[in-house]
Coordinates of C-alpha atoms and ligand atoms in Angstrom, one line a residue:
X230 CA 0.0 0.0 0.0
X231 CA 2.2 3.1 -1.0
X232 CA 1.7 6.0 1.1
X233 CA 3.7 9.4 -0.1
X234 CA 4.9 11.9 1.7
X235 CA 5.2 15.0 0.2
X236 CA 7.9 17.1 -2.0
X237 CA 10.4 14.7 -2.4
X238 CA 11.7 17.9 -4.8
X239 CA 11.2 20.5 -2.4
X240 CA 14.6 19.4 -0.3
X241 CA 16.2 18.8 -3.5
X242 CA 16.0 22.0 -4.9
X243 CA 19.0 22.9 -6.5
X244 CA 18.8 25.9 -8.3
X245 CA 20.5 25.5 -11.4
X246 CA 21.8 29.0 -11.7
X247 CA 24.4 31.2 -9.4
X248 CA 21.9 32.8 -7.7
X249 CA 23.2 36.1 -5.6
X250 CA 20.6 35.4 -2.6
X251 CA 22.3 31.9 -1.8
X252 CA 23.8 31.1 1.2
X253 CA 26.1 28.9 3.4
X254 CA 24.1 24.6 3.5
X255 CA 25.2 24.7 7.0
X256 CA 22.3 26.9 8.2
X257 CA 19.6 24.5 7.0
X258 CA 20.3 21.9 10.0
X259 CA 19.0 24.6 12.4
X260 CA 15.5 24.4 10.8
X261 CA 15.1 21.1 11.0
X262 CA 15.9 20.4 14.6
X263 CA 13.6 19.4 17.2
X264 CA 11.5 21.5 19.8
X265 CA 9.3 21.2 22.3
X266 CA 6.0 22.0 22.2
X267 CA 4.7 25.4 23.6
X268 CA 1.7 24.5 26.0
X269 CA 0.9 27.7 27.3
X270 CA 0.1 31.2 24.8
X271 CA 3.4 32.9 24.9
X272 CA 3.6 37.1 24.1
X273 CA 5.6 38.1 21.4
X274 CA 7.6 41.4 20.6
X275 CA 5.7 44.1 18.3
X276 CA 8.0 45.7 15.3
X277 CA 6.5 48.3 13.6
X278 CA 2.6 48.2 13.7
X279 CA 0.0 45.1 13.0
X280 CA -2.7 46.5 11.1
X281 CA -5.8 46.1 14.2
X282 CA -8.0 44.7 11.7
X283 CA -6.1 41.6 11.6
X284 CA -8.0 39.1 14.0
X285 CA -7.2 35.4 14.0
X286 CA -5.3 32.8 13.9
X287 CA -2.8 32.1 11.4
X288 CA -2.4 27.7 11.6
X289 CA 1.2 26.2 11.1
X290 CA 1.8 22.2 10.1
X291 CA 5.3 20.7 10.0
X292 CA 7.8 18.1 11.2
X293 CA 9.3 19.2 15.0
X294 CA 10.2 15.9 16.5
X295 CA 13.1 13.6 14.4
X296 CA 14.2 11.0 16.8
X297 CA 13.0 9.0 19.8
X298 CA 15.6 7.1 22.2
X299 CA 18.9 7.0 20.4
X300 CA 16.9 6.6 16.9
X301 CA 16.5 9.6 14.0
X302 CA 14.3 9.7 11.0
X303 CA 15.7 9.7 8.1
X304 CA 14.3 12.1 6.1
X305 CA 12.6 15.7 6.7
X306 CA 9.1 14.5 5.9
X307 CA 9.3 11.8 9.1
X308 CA 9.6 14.3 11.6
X309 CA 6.2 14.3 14.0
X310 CA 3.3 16.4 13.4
X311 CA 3.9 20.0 15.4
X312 CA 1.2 22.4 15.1
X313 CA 2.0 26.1 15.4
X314 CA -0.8 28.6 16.3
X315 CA -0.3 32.6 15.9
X316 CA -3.1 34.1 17.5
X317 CA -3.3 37.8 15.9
X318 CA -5.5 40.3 18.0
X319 CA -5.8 44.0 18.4
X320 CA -2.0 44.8 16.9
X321 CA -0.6 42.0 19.3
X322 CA 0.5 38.5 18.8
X323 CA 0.6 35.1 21.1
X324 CA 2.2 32.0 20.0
X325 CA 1.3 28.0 21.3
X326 CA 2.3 25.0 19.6
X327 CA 1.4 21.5 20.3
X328 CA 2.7 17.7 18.8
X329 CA -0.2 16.2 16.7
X330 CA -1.4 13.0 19.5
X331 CA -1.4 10.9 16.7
X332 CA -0.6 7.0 17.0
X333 CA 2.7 7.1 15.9
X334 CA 3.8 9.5 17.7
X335 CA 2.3 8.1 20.9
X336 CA 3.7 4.7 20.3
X337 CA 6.8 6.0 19.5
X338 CA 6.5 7.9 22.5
X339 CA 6.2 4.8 24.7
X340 CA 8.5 2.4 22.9
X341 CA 11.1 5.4 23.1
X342 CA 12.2 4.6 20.0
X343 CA 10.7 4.7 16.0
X344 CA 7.9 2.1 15.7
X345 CA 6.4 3.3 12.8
X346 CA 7.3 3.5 9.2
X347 CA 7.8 7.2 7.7
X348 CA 8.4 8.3 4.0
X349 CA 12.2 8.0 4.5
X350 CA 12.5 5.8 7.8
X351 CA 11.7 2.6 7.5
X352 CA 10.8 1.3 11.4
X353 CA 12.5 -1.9 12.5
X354 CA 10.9 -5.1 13.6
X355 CA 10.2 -5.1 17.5
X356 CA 13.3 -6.9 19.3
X357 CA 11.3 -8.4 21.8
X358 CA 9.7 -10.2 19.2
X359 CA 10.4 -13.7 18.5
X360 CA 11.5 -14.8 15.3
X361 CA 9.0 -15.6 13.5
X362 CA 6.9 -12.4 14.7
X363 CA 9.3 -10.7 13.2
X364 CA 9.7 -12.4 9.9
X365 CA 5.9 -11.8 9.9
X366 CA 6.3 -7.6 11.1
X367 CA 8.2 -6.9 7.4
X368 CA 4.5 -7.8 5.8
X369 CA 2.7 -5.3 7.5
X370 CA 2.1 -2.1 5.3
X371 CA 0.3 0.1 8.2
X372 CA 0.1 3.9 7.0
X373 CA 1.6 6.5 9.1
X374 CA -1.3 8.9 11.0
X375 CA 1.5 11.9 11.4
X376 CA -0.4 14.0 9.5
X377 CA 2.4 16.5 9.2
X378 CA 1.4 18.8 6.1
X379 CA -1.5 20.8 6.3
X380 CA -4.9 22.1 8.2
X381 CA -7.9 21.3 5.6
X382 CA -11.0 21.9 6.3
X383 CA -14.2 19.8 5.5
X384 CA -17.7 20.4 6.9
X385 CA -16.7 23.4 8.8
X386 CA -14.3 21.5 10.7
X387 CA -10.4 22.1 11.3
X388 CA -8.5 18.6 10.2
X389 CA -4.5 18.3 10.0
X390 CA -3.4 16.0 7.0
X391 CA -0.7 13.8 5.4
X392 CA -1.5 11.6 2.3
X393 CA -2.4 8.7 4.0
X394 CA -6.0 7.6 4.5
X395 CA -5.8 9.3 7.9
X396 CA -6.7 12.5 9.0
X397 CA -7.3 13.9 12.7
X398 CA -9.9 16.4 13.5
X399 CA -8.5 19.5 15.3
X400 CA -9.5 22.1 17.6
X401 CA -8.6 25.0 15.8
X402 CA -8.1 27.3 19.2
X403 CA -6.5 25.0 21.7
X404 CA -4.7 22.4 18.6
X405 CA -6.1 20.1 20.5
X406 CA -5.5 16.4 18.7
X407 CA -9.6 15.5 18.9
X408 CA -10.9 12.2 16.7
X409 CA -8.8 9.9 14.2
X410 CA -10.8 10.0 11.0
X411 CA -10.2 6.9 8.5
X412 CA -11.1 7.6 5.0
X413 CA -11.4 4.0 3.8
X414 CA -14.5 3.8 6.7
X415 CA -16.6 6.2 4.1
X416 CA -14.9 5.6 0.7
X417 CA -12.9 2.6 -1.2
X418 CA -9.5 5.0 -1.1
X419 CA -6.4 4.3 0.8
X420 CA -5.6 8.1 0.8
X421 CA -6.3 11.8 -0.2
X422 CA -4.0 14.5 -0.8
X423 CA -3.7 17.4 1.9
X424 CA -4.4 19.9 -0.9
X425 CA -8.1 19.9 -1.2
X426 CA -10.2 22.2 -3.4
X427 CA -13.3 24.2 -1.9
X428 CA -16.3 25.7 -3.6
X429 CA -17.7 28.5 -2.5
X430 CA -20.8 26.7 -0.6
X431 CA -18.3 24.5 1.1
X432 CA -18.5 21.4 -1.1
X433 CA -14.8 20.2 -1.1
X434 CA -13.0 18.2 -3.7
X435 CA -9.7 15.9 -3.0
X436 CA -8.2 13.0 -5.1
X437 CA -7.2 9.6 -3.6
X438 CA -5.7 6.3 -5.0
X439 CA -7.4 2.9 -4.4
X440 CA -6.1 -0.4 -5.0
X441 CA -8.1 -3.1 -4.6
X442 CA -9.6 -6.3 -6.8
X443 CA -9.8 -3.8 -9.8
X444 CA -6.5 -2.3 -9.9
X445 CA -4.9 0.8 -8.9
X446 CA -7.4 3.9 -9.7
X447 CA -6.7 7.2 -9.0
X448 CA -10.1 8.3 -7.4
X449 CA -12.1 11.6 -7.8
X450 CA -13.6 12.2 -4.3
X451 CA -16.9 15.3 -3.3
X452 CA -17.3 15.6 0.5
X453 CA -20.9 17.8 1.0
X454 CA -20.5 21.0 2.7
X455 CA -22.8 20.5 5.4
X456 CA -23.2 18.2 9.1
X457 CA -26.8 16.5 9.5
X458 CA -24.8 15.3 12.6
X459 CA -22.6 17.9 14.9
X460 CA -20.5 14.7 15.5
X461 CA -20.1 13.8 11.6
X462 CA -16.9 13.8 9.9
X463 CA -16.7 12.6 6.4
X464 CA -20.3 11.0 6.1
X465 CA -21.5 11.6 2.5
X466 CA -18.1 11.8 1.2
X467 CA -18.4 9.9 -2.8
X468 CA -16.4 9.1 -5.3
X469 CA -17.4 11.1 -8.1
X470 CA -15.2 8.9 -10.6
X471 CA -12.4 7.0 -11.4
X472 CA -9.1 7.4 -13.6
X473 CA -6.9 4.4 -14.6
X474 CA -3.5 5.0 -14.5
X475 CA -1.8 4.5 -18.0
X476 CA 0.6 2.1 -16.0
X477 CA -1.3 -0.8 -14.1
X478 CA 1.3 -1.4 -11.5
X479 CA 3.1 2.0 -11.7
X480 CA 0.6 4.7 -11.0
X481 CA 1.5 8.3 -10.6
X482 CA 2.5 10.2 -7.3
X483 CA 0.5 13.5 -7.3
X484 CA 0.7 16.1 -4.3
X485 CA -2.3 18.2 -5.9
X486 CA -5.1 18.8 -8.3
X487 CA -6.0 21.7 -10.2
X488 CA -10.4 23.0 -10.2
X489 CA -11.8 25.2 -12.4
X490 CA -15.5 26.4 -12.0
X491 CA -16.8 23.6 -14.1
X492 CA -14.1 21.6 -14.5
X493 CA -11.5 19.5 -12.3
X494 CA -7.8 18.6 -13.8
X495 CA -5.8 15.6 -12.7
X496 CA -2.2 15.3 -13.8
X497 CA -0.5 12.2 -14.5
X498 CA 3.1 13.2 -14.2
X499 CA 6.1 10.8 -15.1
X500 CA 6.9 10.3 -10.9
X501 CA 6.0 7.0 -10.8
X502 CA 5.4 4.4 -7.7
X503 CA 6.4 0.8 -8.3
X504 CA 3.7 -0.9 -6.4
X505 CA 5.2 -4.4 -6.7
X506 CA 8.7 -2.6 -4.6
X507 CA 6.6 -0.7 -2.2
X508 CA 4.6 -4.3 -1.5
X509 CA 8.0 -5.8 -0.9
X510 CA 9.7 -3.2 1.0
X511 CA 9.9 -4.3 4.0
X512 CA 10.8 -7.4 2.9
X513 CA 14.0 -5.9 1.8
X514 CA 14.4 -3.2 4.2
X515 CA 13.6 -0.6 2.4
X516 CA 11.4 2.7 3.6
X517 CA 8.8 3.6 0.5
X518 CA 11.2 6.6 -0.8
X519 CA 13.1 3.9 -2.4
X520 CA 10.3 2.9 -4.7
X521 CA 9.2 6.5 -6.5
X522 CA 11.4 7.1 -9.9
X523 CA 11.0 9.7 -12.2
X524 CA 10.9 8.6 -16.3
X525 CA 11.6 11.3 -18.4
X526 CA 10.8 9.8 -21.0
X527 CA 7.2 9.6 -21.0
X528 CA 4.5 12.4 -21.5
X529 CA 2.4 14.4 -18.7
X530 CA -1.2 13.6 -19.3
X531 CA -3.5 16.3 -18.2
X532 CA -7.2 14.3 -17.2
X533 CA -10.3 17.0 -16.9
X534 CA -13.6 15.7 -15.4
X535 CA -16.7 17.5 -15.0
X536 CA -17.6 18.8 -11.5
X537 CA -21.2 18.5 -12.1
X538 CA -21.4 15.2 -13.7
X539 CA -18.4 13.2 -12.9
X540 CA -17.8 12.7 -16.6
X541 CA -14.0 12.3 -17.5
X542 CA -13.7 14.0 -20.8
X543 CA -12.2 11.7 -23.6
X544 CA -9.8 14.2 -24.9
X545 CA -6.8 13.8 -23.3
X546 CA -4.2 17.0 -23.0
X547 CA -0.3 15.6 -23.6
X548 CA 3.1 17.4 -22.9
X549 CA 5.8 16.7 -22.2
X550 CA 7.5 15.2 -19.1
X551 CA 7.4 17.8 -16.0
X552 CA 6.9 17.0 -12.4
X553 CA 4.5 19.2 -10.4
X554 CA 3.7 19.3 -7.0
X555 CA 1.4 22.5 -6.1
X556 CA -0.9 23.8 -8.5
X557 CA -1.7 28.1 -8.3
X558 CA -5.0 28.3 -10.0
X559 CA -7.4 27.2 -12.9
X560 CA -10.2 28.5 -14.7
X561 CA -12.1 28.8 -18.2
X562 CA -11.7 31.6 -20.4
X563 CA -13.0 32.3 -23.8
X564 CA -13.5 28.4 -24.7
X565 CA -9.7 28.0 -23.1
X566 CA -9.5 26.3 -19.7
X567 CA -6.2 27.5 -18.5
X568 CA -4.0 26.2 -15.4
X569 CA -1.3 27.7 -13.8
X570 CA 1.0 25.4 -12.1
X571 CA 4.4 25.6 -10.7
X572 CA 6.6 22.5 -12.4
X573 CA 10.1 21.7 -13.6
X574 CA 10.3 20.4 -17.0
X575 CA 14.0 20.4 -17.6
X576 CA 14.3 16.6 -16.8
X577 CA 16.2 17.5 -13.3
X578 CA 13.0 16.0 -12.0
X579 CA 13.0 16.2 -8.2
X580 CA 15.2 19.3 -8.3
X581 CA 14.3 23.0 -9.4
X582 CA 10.8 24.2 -10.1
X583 CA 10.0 26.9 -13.3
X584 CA 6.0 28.5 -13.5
X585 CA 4.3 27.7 -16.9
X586 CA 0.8 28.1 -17.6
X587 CA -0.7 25.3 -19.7
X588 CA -3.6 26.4 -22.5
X589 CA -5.9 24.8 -24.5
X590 CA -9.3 24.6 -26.3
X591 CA -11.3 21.4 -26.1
X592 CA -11.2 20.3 -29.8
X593 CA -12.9 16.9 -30.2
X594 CA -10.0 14.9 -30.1
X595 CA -8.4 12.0 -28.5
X596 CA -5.1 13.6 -27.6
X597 CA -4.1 17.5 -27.6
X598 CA -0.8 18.5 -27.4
X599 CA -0.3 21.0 -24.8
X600 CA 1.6 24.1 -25.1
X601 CA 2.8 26.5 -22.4
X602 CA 3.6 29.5 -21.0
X603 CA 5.8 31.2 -18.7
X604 CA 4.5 33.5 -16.1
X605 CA 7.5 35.1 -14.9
X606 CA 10.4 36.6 -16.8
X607 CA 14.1 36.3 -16.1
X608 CA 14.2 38.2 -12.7
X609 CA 12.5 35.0 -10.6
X610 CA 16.0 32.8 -11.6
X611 CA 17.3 35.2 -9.1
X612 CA 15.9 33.8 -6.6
X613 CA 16.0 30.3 -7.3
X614 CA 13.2 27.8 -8.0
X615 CA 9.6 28.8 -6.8
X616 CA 7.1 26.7 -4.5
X617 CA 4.2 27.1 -1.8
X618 CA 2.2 29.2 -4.3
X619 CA -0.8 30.9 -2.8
X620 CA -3.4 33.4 -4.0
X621 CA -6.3 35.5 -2.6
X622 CA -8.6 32.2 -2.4
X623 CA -11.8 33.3 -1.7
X624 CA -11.9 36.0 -4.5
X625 CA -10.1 34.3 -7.2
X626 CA -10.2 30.5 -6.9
X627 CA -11.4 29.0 -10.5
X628 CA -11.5 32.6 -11.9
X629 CA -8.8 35.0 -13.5
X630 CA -7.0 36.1 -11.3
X631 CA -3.9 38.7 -11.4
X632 CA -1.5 38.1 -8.4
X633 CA 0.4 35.3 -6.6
X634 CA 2.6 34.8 -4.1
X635 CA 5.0 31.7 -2.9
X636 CA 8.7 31.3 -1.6
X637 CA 11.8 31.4 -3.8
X638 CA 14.0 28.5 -3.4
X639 CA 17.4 29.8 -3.7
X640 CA 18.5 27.6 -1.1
X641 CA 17.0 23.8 -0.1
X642 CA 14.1 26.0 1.6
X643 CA 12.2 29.1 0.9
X644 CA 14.4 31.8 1.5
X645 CA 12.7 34.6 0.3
X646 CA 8.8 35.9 -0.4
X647 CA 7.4 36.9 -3.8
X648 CA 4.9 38.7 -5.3
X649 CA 4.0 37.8 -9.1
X650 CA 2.2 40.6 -10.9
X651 CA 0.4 38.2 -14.2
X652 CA -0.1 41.3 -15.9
X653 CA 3.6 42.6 -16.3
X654 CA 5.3 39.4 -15.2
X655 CA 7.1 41.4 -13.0
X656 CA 7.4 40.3 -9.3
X657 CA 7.8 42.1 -6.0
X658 CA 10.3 40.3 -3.6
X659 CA 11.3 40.2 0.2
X660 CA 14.4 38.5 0.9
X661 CA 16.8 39.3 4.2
X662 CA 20.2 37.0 3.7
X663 CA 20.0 34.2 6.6
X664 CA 16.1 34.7 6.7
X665 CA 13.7 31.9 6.1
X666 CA 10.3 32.6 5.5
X667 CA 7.8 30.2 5.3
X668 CA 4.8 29.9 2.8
X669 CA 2.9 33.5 2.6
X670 CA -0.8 32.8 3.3
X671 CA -2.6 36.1 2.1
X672 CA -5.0 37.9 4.4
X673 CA -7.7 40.6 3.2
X674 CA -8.2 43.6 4.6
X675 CA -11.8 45.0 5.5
X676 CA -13.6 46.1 2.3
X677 CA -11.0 45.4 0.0
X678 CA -11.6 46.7 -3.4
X679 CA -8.7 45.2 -5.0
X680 CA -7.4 41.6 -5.4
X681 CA -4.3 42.5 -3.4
X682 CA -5.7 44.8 -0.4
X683 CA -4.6 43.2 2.6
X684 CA -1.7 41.2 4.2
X685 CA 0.8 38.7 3.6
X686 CA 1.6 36.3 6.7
X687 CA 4.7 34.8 6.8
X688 CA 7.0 32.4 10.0
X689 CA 10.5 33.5 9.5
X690 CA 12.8 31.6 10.4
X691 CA 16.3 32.8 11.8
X692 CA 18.8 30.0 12.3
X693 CA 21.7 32.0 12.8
X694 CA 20.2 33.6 15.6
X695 CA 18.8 31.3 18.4
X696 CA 14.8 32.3 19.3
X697 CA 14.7 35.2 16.5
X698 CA 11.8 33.6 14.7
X699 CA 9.3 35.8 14.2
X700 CA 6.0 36.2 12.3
X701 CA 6.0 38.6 9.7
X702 CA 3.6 41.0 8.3
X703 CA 4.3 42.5 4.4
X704 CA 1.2 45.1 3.3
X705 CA 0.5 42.9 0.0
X706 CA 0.5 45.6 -1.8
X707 CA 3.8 47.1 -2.0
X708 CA 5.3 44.1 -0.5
X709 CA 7.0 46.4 2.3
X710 CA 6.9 45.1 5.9
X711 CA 4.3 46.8 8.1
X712 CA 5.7 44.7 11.1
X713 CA 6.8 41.9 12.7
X714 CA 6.6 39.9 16.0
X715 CA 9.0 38.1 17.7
X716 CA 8.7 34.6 19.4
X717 CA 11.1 33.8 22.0
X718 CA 11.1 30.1 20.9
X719 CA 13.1 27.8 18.0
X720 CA 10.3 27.2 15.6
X721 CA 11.4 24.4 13.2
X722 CA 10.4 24.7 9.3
X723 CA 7.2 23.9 8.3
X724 CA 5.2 22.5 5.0
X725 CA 1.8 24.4 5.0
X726 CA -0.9 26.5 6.8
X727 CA -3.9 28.4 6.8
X728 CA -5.4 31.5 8.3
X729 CA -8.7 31.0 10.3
X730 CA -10.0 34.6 10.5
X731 CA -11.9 34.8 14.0
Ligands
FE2_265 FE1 2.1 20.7 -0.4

């Protein structure tokens, strides 16, 4: 049963030009050490002036825990579930984090040592066991529940997610670890990504895999927006259709899906999972990064369905081979339905990312060659790949759109925050050398008239100074910062967020 973890790229991310904002590797270990959690709210110190209109909380998910006993995960991804809250309020910040109570991190807890498999780690048999037991342990595929990537939200309902079939249901105030929600209970899928789509009514969209009697089949899945039950979680949830993958045995990994108004995009990229090496993994000790490759020399097939009918559209949209991971937004346009996506297609697979934006009619046939587009000029190699792209959701999700915003990747991490202007291709930028800021999660103001009144939020990161992080706070506009407030704690990176306006 393969279970992903998510950009295997993102740490990979070798710019392939001399950028000027690079710096020293060494820094990096520094944000990916582990903390403890912080229990109780902690005050922060005010730079400059939060704008007072800003009340919530803005919700943090990433690895903060790599080893138990005198054992270490292997790779970034393992790392336990820590969940960061800012609580924003009348100019003034407070900061609490707590570890995600999921199984695996309780077992491994109690075992004081690594019990369960991760992405990169594979967990050994139990010692204690005899042998046989343990000849038996390297058949069990049990999915990880350290749902380490992001908050989604179905039904109203705060949830933290991985790609596995399990989720846990959060309270969004105290990030309090609450039920253990299973997705195969409601559904046939043994997963959904942790980058769901949402309609504006609340009806929300994901993809997961199955593989059961039928073969492997990559899964369009519709949760309804509403509770008949305050204690429901996924009830309702269907599978709207199914996709086979052009390779029986060798689907696709995907991190994300693209949704237009009408229309829903899957993208069969060229990363590929051998299912017969992740069923025999731990038979021969290996952890399930081992069985992902990339083949360059197949096409990307681009798969639209219709949201209303579940209809997947016989036309099928080729290019050529490029790996994607997080898709910025899609939507129809004079008979074109155009997605914007941010992908490498230079064959360096799992390494540096480029923006294109994919267009094309749907002329009856079977197979349409895609073309693309960039959406940045020269001035974004500056600053290295680009990833964790965001845009103002609410307002432009499935429609055009004008600005977005993500990290630049001139290092392994984001290390700076930018501002793409679709229009002029131009981009604004904040970038401080031995700063890392996080993802920028965008944050209207009050009666905004434009797309790009409001806020950017942003955890930066300071490894070369101990407790410096700080959350910062760009006007979205000019991209200048308005302030910024300091936590007296080591906050370790993080994958994704979201801001829960209170
Ligand atoms: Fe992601």
């Amino acid at each position: 049963m393969p279970h992903v973890k998510p950009h295997p790229n993102v740490i990979n991310n070798e710019p392939k030009n001399t950028s000027k904002k690079r710096h020293g590797l060494q820094n990096i270990v520094q944000l990916v050490q582990s903390v403890e959690e912080t229990q109780d709210p902690i005050p922060t110190t005010i730079k400059g002036t939060l704008p007072t209109w800003i009340h919530g909380n803005l919700l943090r998910n990433g690895p903060g825990k790599f080893e138990f006993g005198n054992q270490h995960f292997n790779h970034w991804f393992d790392g336990m579930a820590l969940m960061h809250c800012f609580h924003i309020n009348d100019g003034q910040v407070t900061y609490w984090s707590r570890f995600l109570r999921s199984d695996a991190y309780k077992q491994n807890n109690e075992m004081n040592r690594i019990v369960m498999s991760e992405f990169g780690t594979l967990a050994f048999p139990d010692p204690c066991k005899n042998i046989f037991q343990r000849f038996l342990s390297h058949f069990e595929m049990k999915p990880t529940d350290n749902a380490n990537v992001n908050f989604v939200k179905y039904k109203g309902d705060y949830y933290v997610s991985t790609e596995t079939n399990f989720m846990h249901k959060i309270d969004p105030d105290t990030l309090e670890t609450k039920e253990k929600v299973d997705w195969s209970k409601f559904i046939a899928i043994n997963g959904a990504t942790a980058h769901p789509h949402v309609d504006p009514d609340g009806t929300v969209y994901n993809m997961g895999n199955s593989y059961g009697m039928k073969g492997t089949l990559y899964n369009i899945i519709r949760v309804p927006p509403n509770k008949e039950d305050p204690d429901e979680t996924l009830h309702g949830a269907k599978v709207l259709c199914s996709i086979s993958p052009a390779e029986k045995n060798k689907p696709s990994y995907y991190h994300s899906f693209a949704m237009s108004e009408n229309y829903l995009m899957f993208i069969e990229q060229p990363i590929k999972l051998d299912l017969l090496k992740i069923l025999t993994s731990r038979m021969r000790g290996k952890s399930i990064d081992d069985c992902i490759y990339w083949d360059p020399k197949q096409e990307t097939v681009f798969h639209v369905v219709n949201k209303h009918t579940g209809k997947v559209s016989s036309v099928k949209y080729h290019t050529k081979a490029l790996t994607t991971f997080h898709q910025i937004n899609a939507f129809e346009e004079n008979g074109f339905l155009i997605v914007d996506m941010c992908c490498s297609d230079d064959g360096q697979a799992l390494k540096i990312y480029f923006l294109q934006n994919l267009r094309k009619s749907g002329e009856e046939l079977d197979e349409v060659f895609c073309m693309s587009e960039d959406l940045h000029d020269k001035e974004l190699l500056d600053y290295g790949g680009f990833e964790f792209p965001h845009i103002h959701y609410d307002r432009c999700n499935t429609k055009p759109y004008r600005y977005f915003y993500g990290c630049g990747f001139g290092h392994l991490v984001g290390d700076s925050l930018i501002k793409m202007d679709l229009e002029s291709k131009k981009l604004k930028a904040w970038h401080q050398p031995g700063l890392y800021p996080s993802e920028p999660v965008f944050v209207p103001s009050p009666n905004a008239e434009e797309e790009d009144d409001g806020v950017i939020l942003s955890v930066v990161l300071t490894p070369m100074e101990d407790k410096g992080t700080f959350l910062l706070v760009l006007d979205a506009k000019t991209f200048e910062e308005v302030g910024r407030a300091k936590v007296s704690v080591n906050i370790p990176s993080s994958f994704h967020g979201t801001f829960n306006s209170l």
